Amino acid sequence: MATPYRNGRVLHSVFAAALYAGEHVAATEFVIGATFVALGAQIMDILLGLLIGNILAILSWTLITTPIAVETRLSLYTYLHKIAGGNMTKLYNWANIIIFIVISAAMITVSSTAVRFLFDIPAQLNWYPTDPWFVMVVLGVGVIVVLVAMYGFNAVSDFSGICAPWLFVMFPCGGLVLMPALAESVLGYTTLSGWSDFIQIGSQSVWTGVNAQGEPGIGLLEVIGFAWAANTITHFGLIDMALLRYSKKKSYGLSTSSGMLFGHYIAWIAAGIMGAGTAVILKTSITTLDPGDVAFHALGLSGFVVVIVAGWTTANANLYRAGLAAQAIFHNHSLKQTTLVVGVVTVIVACFPFVFSKMLPLLTYAGLLVVPVGAIVFAEHFIFPRIGLTRYWVTYRKLSHSTPAVASWGAGLVFGFGLNALDIISFYYLFVPTWIFTIIVYTVMAKKYGAGEQYPEEEAALLSFDQKVEAFQEEQAKTYKMPIQDNTTFSKLLHIVAHASLTIALLLACNTMFFSPDMAAYEENREIFYEVGFACTVIYFAAAYWAMRRRKALTEAQELGRPALI
C-alpha cells in the first residue's frame, strides 16, 4: 500500500476532524435545521433519527470511501479514468463541476444573507435577486471564498482548523440563548426545570409534528434518510477520496464524526431552536426567515460572523473539489487557474437565492446523480477481485470508452429517478437501491466486455509501475518532517486566550438560559451575551490566526533550515 505522502502532504486525524467539522458546520445548517421544523418532524424523531442517520453516514465514509482512498492513494477522478476511460471521466467531471458549483454558491448566498442584514438590504425570498446591493454583497463574500480555495488543500485545512472550534461553541450558544424565549411562550416562565420541560417546549413550539401547511409532518424514517443521504455525494459517491487519500490509516474515516455528530446533529437541532425562537421573538413564521435573521437574533453580531464563516468553510472545500474536477478536464491548466474560473461561475450563480432555498432536494438529487458512479468504482475495487474478475481491465485494453460504465451509470439514473417518479419509496432512500442496482448491472456487463479475461503482462507492468511510485513516495516520506510544536510562552498564551474567549462565550450563553428568572432578566442577559460574546469572537480569531501564523512560520523555517522570523 502506498504511503499518504504526496508532495509533502499528509492528512493527520486531527486535521481531518477539523476539516470535516469546518465543512459540515455550515451556514446552511440554519436552513436545514429550520426546514425540519417547517416539515413537521416530531422532537423524538429528530433526537433519534438524526443520530442514527449520521452514524450511518460516518460508517459509509469509514467502510466504503476511506478504504478505497487509502489503498489506492488516488482521487476518484484518477481512479475513474483507470477503470472507465477518458470519455466517461470527462462526463463525470462535468457533472461534479455543476454539483459543487451549486453547493458552493448556496454557501456564499447564505453567508451573504448575514451581510445584507447589516446594510438593511431586504431579504431575498425570490429565486432571483431583487436588490442590486445584494448582488454586490455576494460578489464581495464570494471573492474571499475563491481566494482561499485557490490555495488548495492546505489553505482549506488551515481555514477550517481555525473556524471549527469557534463554530462548535457558537451553534449551541444560539440554542441556549433563545431557549428562554421559547420557554416563556410555551410554559409561561423562562427557566427550564428539567429535561421534561425541554421535551415539552420542543414538542409544542419547535418540532410539533405538524408542517407549515397544518398537516402531519415527516416521521422517523424520513429524518434518518435525509441525515444519511445529505452527503451521499461524498461517501457513497466517493468524492471524498480526494481528501481521504492523504489519510495515514483507514480508520480516519471516523474523523467525519466531528462533522456529522456536531454539524449534522447538534447544529441542526440548535438551528431548529434558533429558528423557532426567532419566530417567537419576531411574531412571525419560521418560513419567512432567512439565516441572517435567525443568526442575528440568536447571537447578535457574532451571528453575522457565524453565517459568513460557516458558509466560507463549506464553500471552500466544495470549490476545491470542483477545481480538481475541472483540472481533470483541462489538465493543461493549474489547479489555481481552474479553481479561479470555477469560482467566478460560482459567484455568479450565488447571486440567485434559489440555490439555498432548495437545498434539501438539491442535495438529495445531486447525490442520486453521482451514486451510480460510486457504485461502479466500488464494484471494480472490492467485488471484482473476489469473484475472479480483473480490476483495471479498461486500462489493460487501452480503451478510452467503457460501454459498461457509461451504460451502468445511465441505467442507474433511469432506475433511481424512475423509482422517484413512481413514488415507491421515500426519495431520501433512493440512493441505496440505485447503488445496488448499478453494481449488479456493471458487474454483469463488465464481465461480458472484458473484465472476465486475464491480462498477466499488463498486470505485471502496472505492478512494477506502482512499486516505483511507492518507492518514490517512501523517499518523500523520509524527508517529510512533522511540523514542530511552538511551545514558547507567547504561543501558550495565545492558545489560553483563544480557549478562554470560547469558554466565556459559552458560560454567558448558559447564564442566559439558566439564570433568567423573568423576561426582563432574560433580555438583559441576552444583551450581555451579544456584546461580550462578539468581543470574545474578535479575540478568538485574532489569537487563533496569530497562533497559526507562528506555527506556519516555524514549519517553513524547519523546511528551509533557518531560524523562524516570528
XYZ file of C-alpha atoms in Angstrom:
566
model
C 0.000 0.000 0.000
C 1.316 3.413 -0.948
C 2.183 5.970 1.673
C -0.030 9.010 2.242
C 2.775 11.368 1.296
C 2.215 13.267 -1.909
C 4.291 16.387 -2.430
C 4.819 16.593 1.326
C 1.116 16.353 2.123
C -0.388 14.079 4.744
C -3.754 14.220 6.448
C -3.492 13.673 10.199
C -6.546 12.654 12.199
C -6.786 15.997 13.994
C -6.668 17.901 10.703
C -9.217 15.525 9.188
C -11.539 16.139 12.119
C -11.071 19.911 11.807
C -11.669 19.802 8.065
C -14.926 17.871 8.394
C -16.026 19.932 11.370
C -15.445 23.160 9.462
C -17.127 21.918 6.298
C -20.195 20.367 7.898
C -20.868 23.072 10.444
C -22.150 25.200 7.607
C -24.296 28.251 7.094
C -26.915 26.009 5.528
C -27.384 24.327 8.908
C -29.620 27.329 9.615
C -31.668 26.439 6.525
C -31.762 22.688 7.114
C -32.424 22.952 10.850
C -35.336 25.291 10.192
C -36.582 23.062 7.367
C -37.061 20.119 9.745
C -39.255 22.433 11.812
C -41.238 23.518 8.736
C -41.606 19.892 7.560
C -43.260 18.999 10.839
C -40.862 16.478 12.370
C -41.520 15.425 15.953
C -38.926 16.008 18.654
C -38.141 12.342 19.370
C -37.833 11.670 15.641
C -35.279 14.478 15.459
C -33.271 13.385 18.501
C -33.165 9.713 17.495
C -33.420 9.951 13.697
C -30.577 12.418 13.246
C -28.354 10.313 15.500
C -28.991 7.097 13.551
C -28.748 8.749 10.138
C -25.486 10.494 10.895
C -23.932 7.337 12.328
C -24.855 5.588 9.071
C -23.103 8.390 7.175
C -19.946 8.015 9.311
C -19.941 4.261 8.661
C -20.344 4.901 4.935
C -17.205 7.055 4.884
C -15.327 4.587 7.078
C -16.272 1.337 5.341
C -16.622 2.457 1.719
C -14.784 5.685 0.897
C -11.700 5.630 3.099
C -10.557 2.050 2.346
C -10.547 2.725 -1.414
C -8.796 6.076 -0.931
C -6.103 4.697 1.371
C -5.457 1.542 -0.668
C -5.035 3.458 -3.953
C -3.902 6.965 -2.862
C -5.903 8.270 -5.821
C -8.660 10.815 -6.195
C -11.912 9.490 -7.611
C -11.229 11.303 -10.872
C -7.917 9.499 -11.399
C -9.310 6.145 -10.310
C -12.322 6.510 -12.577
C -10.065 7.245 -15.536
C -8.286 3.923 -14.927
C -11.480 1.852 -14.853
C -13.856 3.724 -17.171
C -11.712 5.560 -19.692
C -11.381 9.217 -20.540
C -14.809 9.810 -22.068
C -16.842 8.819 -19.015
C -14.400 10.576 -16.726
C -14.979 13.828 -18.587
C -18.760 13.422 -18.325
C -18.478 12.683 -14.628
C -16.159 15.593 -14.001
C -18.578 17.947 -15.709
C -21.387 16.611 -13.530
C -19.301 17.221 -10.423
C -18.331 20.707 -11.501
C -22.006 21.606 -11.812
C -22.937 19.973 -8.483
C -20.177 21.618 -6.485
C -20.724 24.981 -8.119
C -24.348 24.868 -6.958
C -23.434 23.742 -3.421
C -20.664 26.344 -3.093
C -22.962 29.012 -4.496
C -25.572 28.137 -1.866
C -22.985 28.619 0.879
C -21.974 32.009 -0.494
C -25.614 33.075 -0.812
C -26.376 32.091 2.775
C -23.300 33.939 4.022
C -24.460 36.976 2.096
C -27.794 36.983 3.949
C -25.872 37.989 7.055
C -24.045 40.822 5.343
C -27.232 42.109 3.698
C -28.757 42.324 7.209
C -26.001 44.719 8.271
C -26.774 47.052 5.369
C -30.563 46.808 5.728
C -30.928 45.130 2.344
C -34.335 43.387 2.043
C -34.482 39.604 2.487
C -34.102 37.786 -0.827
C -37.044 35.360 -0.898
C -37.452 35.021 -4.688
C -35.372 32.775 -6.942
C -33.730 35.883 -8.431
C -32.076 38.870 -6.684
C -34.390 41.831 -6.107
C -31.800 44.342 -4.934
C -28.574 45.279 -6.760
C -26.828 45.821 -3.430
C -27.393 42.171 -2.567
C -25.526 41.258 -5.732
C -22.635 43.472 -4.620
C -22.611 41.734 -1.238
C -22.477 38.315 -2.918
C -19.550 39.426 -5.057
C -17.652 40.660 -2.005
C -18.279 37.491 0.026
C -17.517 35.267 -2.956
C -14.106 36.790 -3.584
C -12.855 35.610 -0.179
C -14.136 32.072 -0.756
C -12.499 31.811 -4.167
C -9.150 33.134 -2.945
C -8.971 30.612 -0.098
C -9.999 27.700 -2.332
C -7.389 28.684 -4.944
C -4.595 27.986 -2.484
C -5.664 24.355 -2.308
C -5.762 21.621 0.303
C -3.527 23.215 2.928
C -5.330 26.556 2.839
C -8.731 24.854 3.160
C -7.465 22.753 6.075
C -5.879 25.759 7.861
C -9.012 27.867 7.457
C -11.245 25.071 8.777
C -8.851 24.425 11.647
C -9.284 27.993 12.902
C -13.038 28.188 12.395
C -14.121 24.746 13.627
C -13.643 25.218 17.418
C -15.444 28.551 17.332
C -18.341 27.146 15.299
C -18.540 24.255 17.762
C -19.259 26.778 20.501
C -21.467 29.264 18.644
C -24.186 26.903 17.441
C -25.001 25.557 20.930
C -24.795 29.123 22.267
C -27.516 30.211 19.852
C -29.838 27.465 21.029
C -29.139 28.218 24.677
C -29.725 31.950 24.262
C -33.132 31.576 22.588
C -34.458 28.728 24.721
C -35.871 31.060 27.453
C -37.933 32.906 24.825
C -39.430 29.601 23.716
C -39.945 28.523 27.325
C -41.862 31.685 28.122
C -44.106 31.244 25.081
C -44.905 27.599 25.934
C -44.563 27.242 29.718
C -45.216 30.791 30.839
C -41.822 31.066 32.538
C -38.260 31.434 31.258
C -36.233 28.916 33.269
C -36.373 25.212 32.448
C -36.723 22.917 35.460
C -35.551 19.743 33.709
C -35.461 17.512 30.644
C -39.256 17.200 30.613
C -39.551 20.961 30.083
C -37.202 20.745 27.079
C -39.270 17.920 25.584
C -42.482 19.862 26.130
C -41.058 23.024 24.551
C -39.665 21.067 21.625
C -42.952 19.242 21.091
C -45.171 22.296 21.274
C -43.039 25.070 19.797
C -40.270 23.611 17.638
C -40.740 20.054 16.314
C -44.512 19.858 16.621
C -45.265 17.020 14.195
C -47.288 19.430 12.045
C -45.847 21.024 8.913
C -46.235 24.593 7.660
C -49.486 23.643 5.899
C -51.014 22.322 9.112
C -50.742 18.675 8.053
C -48.944 15.741 9.724
C -45.221 16.066 9.107
C -42.346 13.730 8.282
C -41.521 10.773 10.513
C -38.525 8.928 11.927
C -37.597 7.115 8.703
C -37.554 10.344 6.710
C -35.315 12.045 9.273
C -32.895 9.087 9.263
C -32.942 9.002 5.471
C -32.135 12.650 4.992
C -29.323 12.632 7.563
C -27.783 9.648 5.755
C -28.484 10.927 2.239
C -27.291 14.506 2.798
C -23.709 13.542 1.993
C -24.137 10.661 -0.434
C -22.119 12.691 -2.941
C -19.049 12.426 -0.757
C -19.324 8.940 0.801
C -21.368 6.594 -1.442
C -20.419 8.825 -4.370
C -16.731 8.614 -3.288
C -15.911 12.276 -3.959
C -14.045 12.438 -0.646
C -11.389 10.097 -1.962
C -9.746 13.390 -2.991
C -9.279 14.341 0.672
C -9.037 10.951 2.351
C -6.288 9.690 0.004
C -3.873 11.570 2.295
C -5.055 9.659 5.391
C -2.443 7.657 7.254
C -4.964 4.963 8.243
C -8.322 3.638 7.064
C -9.767 4.435 10.477
C -9.503 8.136 9.609
C -12.950 7.786 8.105
C -14.186 8.025 11.680
C -12.875 11.613 11.723
C -16.018 12.524 9.804
C -17.881 12.151 13.104
C -16.678 15.647 14.035
C -18.829 16.992 11.224
C -21.712 14.528 11.416
C -22.319 14.300 15.147
C -21.851 18.019 15.617
C -22.640 19.796 12.371
C -25.396 17.436 11.312
C -26.723 16.638 14.757
C -26.142 19.283 17.384
C -26.042 22.145 14.873
C -29.262 21.058 13.138
C -31.014 20.771 16.498
C -29.616 24.119 17.657
C -30.605 25.726 14.342
C -34.174 24.478 14.751
C -34.328 26.000 18.226
C -32.837 29.254 16.943
C -35.300 29.428 14.072
C -38.307 28.739 16.273
C -37.058 31.179 18.927
C -36.529 33.935 16.380
C -40.028 33.354 15.002
C -41.409 33.764 18.548
C -39.461 36.983 19.170
C -40.462 38.490 15.813
C -44.001 37.036 15.994
C -43.750 35.564 12.522
C -43.498 32.186 10.766
C -40.175 30.364 10.565
C -40.699 30.002 6.804
C -40.333 33.779 6.336
C -36.903 33.966 7.995
C -33.539 33.740 6.299
C -30.286 32.707 8.038
C -29.288 36.326 8.646
C -32.458 36.967 10.665
C -32.026 33.813 12.741
C -28.316 34.284 13.403
C -28.668 37.910 14.496
C -31.470 37.271 16.995
C -29.668 34.235 18.403
C -26.100 35.525 18.577
C -26.092 39.250 17.888
C -23.164 40.481 15.802
C -21.442 37.128 16.323
C -24.344 35.617 14.399
C -23.329 37.516 11.295
C -19.834 36.123 11.636
C -21.221 32.596 12.142
C -23.236 32.699 8.933
C -20.355 34.172 6.943
C -17.654 31.868 8.314
C -19.800 28.720 8.229
C -20.623 29.452 4.605
C -16.982 30.029 3.737
C -15.702 26.805 5.314
C -18.141 24.655 3.336
C -17.820 26.597 0.102
C -14.018 26.383 0.277
C -13.984 22.576 0.434
C -16.525 22.236 -2.359
C -14.756 24.730 -4.600
C -11.553 22.769 -4.034
C -13.368 19.632 -5.242
C -14.822 21.489 -8.223
C -11.359 22.802 -9.089
C -9.977 19.248 -9.026
C -12.746 18.083 -11.358
C -12.118 20.992 -13.719
C -8.385 20.372 -13.713
C -9.001 16.738 -14.670
C -10.739 18.013 -17.812
C -8.442 20.944 -18.546
C -5.263 19.206 -17.423
C -3.005 21.721 -19.154
C -4.047 24.318 -16.603
C -3.040 24.528 -12.954
C -5.414 23.833 -10.079
C -5.359 27.531 -9.158
C -6.414 28.514 -12.672
C -9.281 26.030 -12.878
C -10.444 26.907 -9.356
C -10.471 30.592 -10.283
C -12.657 30.006 -13.345
C -14.997 27.703 -11.421
C -15.091 30.257 -8.610
C -16.157 33.073 -10.928
C -19.062 30.970 -12.229
C -19.962 30.000 -8.657
C -20.169 33.619 -7.515
C -22.458 34.452 -10.453
C -24.775 31.545 -9.557
C -24.713 32.649 -5.906
C -26.463 35.871 -6.875
C -29.661 33.830 -7.320
C -31.169 32.914 -3.911
C -32.938 29.753 -5.149
C -29.702 27.796 -4.641
C -30.053 27.890 -0.857
C -33.848 27.902 -0.577
C -33.990 24.480 -2.278
C -31.044 22.886 -0.516
C -32.736 19.670 0.671
C -33.917 18.453 -2.755
C -30.727 19.740 -4.405
C -28.503 17.723 -2.065
C -30.607 14.586 -2.401
C -30.890 14.647 -6.187
C -27.237 15.595 -6.616
C -26.340 12.533 -4.573
C -28.577 10.368 -6.727
C -26.777 11.675 -9.815
C -23.306 10.550 -8.724
C -24.053 7.484 -6.585
C -24.107 5.144 -9.631
C -20.522 6.173 -10.394
C -19.507 5.403 -6.822
C -21.169 2.011 -7.259
C -19.089 1.318 -10.375
C -15.858 2.116 -8.521
C -16.935 0.049 -5.510
C -17.705 -2.935 -7.730
C -14.381 -2.723 -9.538
C -12.323 -2.252 -6.386
C -13.978 -4.583 -3.886
C -16.122 -7.066 -5.807
C -14.100 -7.846 -8.937
C -11.072 -9.360 -7.136
C -13.393 -11.515 -5.013
C -15.308 -13.066 -7.933
C -12.403 -13.589 -10.295
C -12.837 -10.527 -12.499
C -9.911 -8.290 -13.447
C -9.624 -4.845 -11.904
C -8.460 -2.063 -14.303
C -9.375 -4.152 -17.350
C -10.238 -0.965 -19.304
C -6.687 0.320 -18.784
C -5.223 -3.029 -19.787
C -7.243 -2.992 -23.017
C -6.218 0.647 -23.613
C -9.837 1.745 -24.039
C -10.857 5.402 -23.956
C -14.527 4.464 -23.680
C -16.132 1.917 -21.355
C -19.563 0.870 -22.548
C -20.369 -0.992 -19.295
C -19.519 2.060 -17.190
C -21.496 4.573 -19.264
C -24.434 2.214 -19.698
C -24.483 1.326 -15.994
C -24.430 4.984 -14.990
C -27.307 5.721 -17.358
C -29.249 2.673 -16.183
C -28.690 3.661 -12.564
C -30.051 7.150 -13.204
C -33.121 5.799 -15.005
C -33.674 3.301 -12.189
C -33.256 5.854 -9.384
C -35.274 8.677 -10.870
C -37.816 6.122 -12.094
C -38.338 4.934 -8.531
C -38.788 8.564 -7.537
C -41.397 9.140 -10.261
C -43.298 6.021 -9.209
C -43.088 7.153 -5.566
C -42.315 3.621 -4.406
C -40.001 4.633 -1.567
C -39.037 7.905 0.096
C -36.722 9.880 -2.153
C -34.272 10.158 0.762
C -33.517 6.425 0.365
C -33.361 6.261 -3.413
C -29.560 6.109 -3.368
C -29.482 2.678 -1.673
C -31.365 0.572 -4.285
C -29.787 2.681 -7.050
C -26.306 1.871 -5.735
C -27.050 -1.864 -5.520
C -28.724 -1.947 -8.934
C -25.768 -0.211 -10.599
C -23.268 -2.608 -9.006
C -25.151 -5.597 -10.429
C -25.558 -4.104 -13.910
C -21.922 -3.015 -14.133
C -20.543 -6.324 -12.884
C -22.571 -8.327 -15.413
C -21.717 -6.031 -18.330
C -18.027 -5.680 -17.432
C -17.595 -9.451 -17.383
C -19.047 -9.639 -20.879
C -16.904 -6.794 -22.243
C -13.524 -7.955 -20.944
C -13.292 -7.989 -17.141
C -13.640 -11.773 -17.187
C -10.362 -12.184 -19.089
C -6.832 -12.309 -17.671
C -4.096 -9.770 -18.504
C -0.904 -11.098 -16.904
C 1.578 -8.935 -18.853
C -0.379 -5.742 -18.302
C -0.860 -6.528 -14.614
C 2.874 -7.134 -14.201
C 3.682 -3.821 -15.885
C 1.200 -1.945 -13.663
C 2.571 -3.652 -10.555
C 6.095 -2.628 -11.498
C 4.976 0.974 -12.033
C 3.119 1.043 -8.702
C 6.192 -0.277 -6.924
C 8.298 2.520 -8.413
C 5.714 5.089 -7.341
C 5.612 3.652 -3.836
C 9.411 3.688 -3.621
C 9.405 7.320 -4.688
C 6.782 8.143 -2.067
C 8.793 6.325 0.580
C 11.726 8.580 -0.257
C 9.454 11.579 0.132
C 8.293 10.192 3.459
C 11.862 10.046 4.716
C 12.353 13.754 4.029
C 8.972 14.704 5.444
C 9.208 16.288 8.849
C 6.337 16.614 11.241
C 5.590 20.272 11.965
C 7.405 21.325 15.099
C 5.409 22.464 18.071
C 5.544 26.080 19.157
C 5.977 25.703 22.907
C 7.036 29.243 23.621
C 5.345 31.173 26.399
C 3.774 33.573 23.903
C 2.286 30.719 21.883
C 0.860 29.115 25.017
C -0.609 32.480 25.964
C -2.299 32.775 22.544
C -3.917 29.363 22.994
C -5.049 30.246 26.503
C -6.611 33.475 25.258
C -8.368 31.690 22.386
C -9.763 28.937 24.615
C -10.734 31.413 27.333
C -12.709 33.531 24.878
C -14.709 30.482 23.764
C -15.290 29.426 27.359
C -16.551 32.885 28.345
C -18.974 32.953 25.414
C -20.370 29.544 26.344
C -20.685 30.496 30.017
C -22.575 33.664 29.084
C -24.965 31.634 26.922
C -25.524 29.214 29.828
C -26.115 32.186 32.125
C -28.752 33.490 29.717
C -30.582 30.157 29.641
C -30.320 29.015 33.267
C -30.245 32.310 35.204
C -33.007 34.377 33.606
C -35.908 34.162 36.086
C -38.128 36.513 34.059
C -38.231 38.232 30.676
C -36.582 41.404 31.956
C -33.600 39.454 33.290
C -33.548 37.380 30.119
C -33.357 40.392 27.841
C -30.592 41.894 29.978
C -28.582 38.651 29.972
C -29.102 38.268 26.245
C -27.753 41.756 25.594
C -24.695 40.996 27.726
C -24.117 37.840 25.698
C -24.476 39.780 22.437
C -21.899 42.403 23.441
C -19.339 40.328 25.333
C -19.815 37.354 23.025
C -18.897 39.434 20.000
C -15.793 40.707 21.796
C -14.896 37.067 22.512
C -15.340 36.287 18.814
C -12.920 39.028 17.782
C -10.380 37.981 20.410
C -10.622 34.317 19.466
C -9.981 34.869 15.763
C -7.117 37.256 16.450
C -5.409 34.802 18.823
C -6.098 31.716 16.676
C -4.893 33.393 13.497
C -1.687 34.646 15.100
C -1.003 31.200 16.579
C -1.476 29.638 13.135
C 0.891 32.180 11.564
C 3.556 31.364 14.145
C 3.129 27.636 13.569
C 3.404 28.027 9.793
C 6.469 30.241 10.159
C 8.156 27.609 12.306
C 7.289 24.895 9.800
C 8.625 26.894 6.853
C 11.794 27.672 8.773
C 12.198 23.994 9.567
C 11.890 23.077 5.879
C 14.401 25.744 4.850
C 16.785 25.026 7.715
C 16.866 28.573 9.036
C 15.643 30.394 12.176
C 11.982 31.346 12.226
C 11.218 35.058 11.901
C 8.283 35.296 14.309
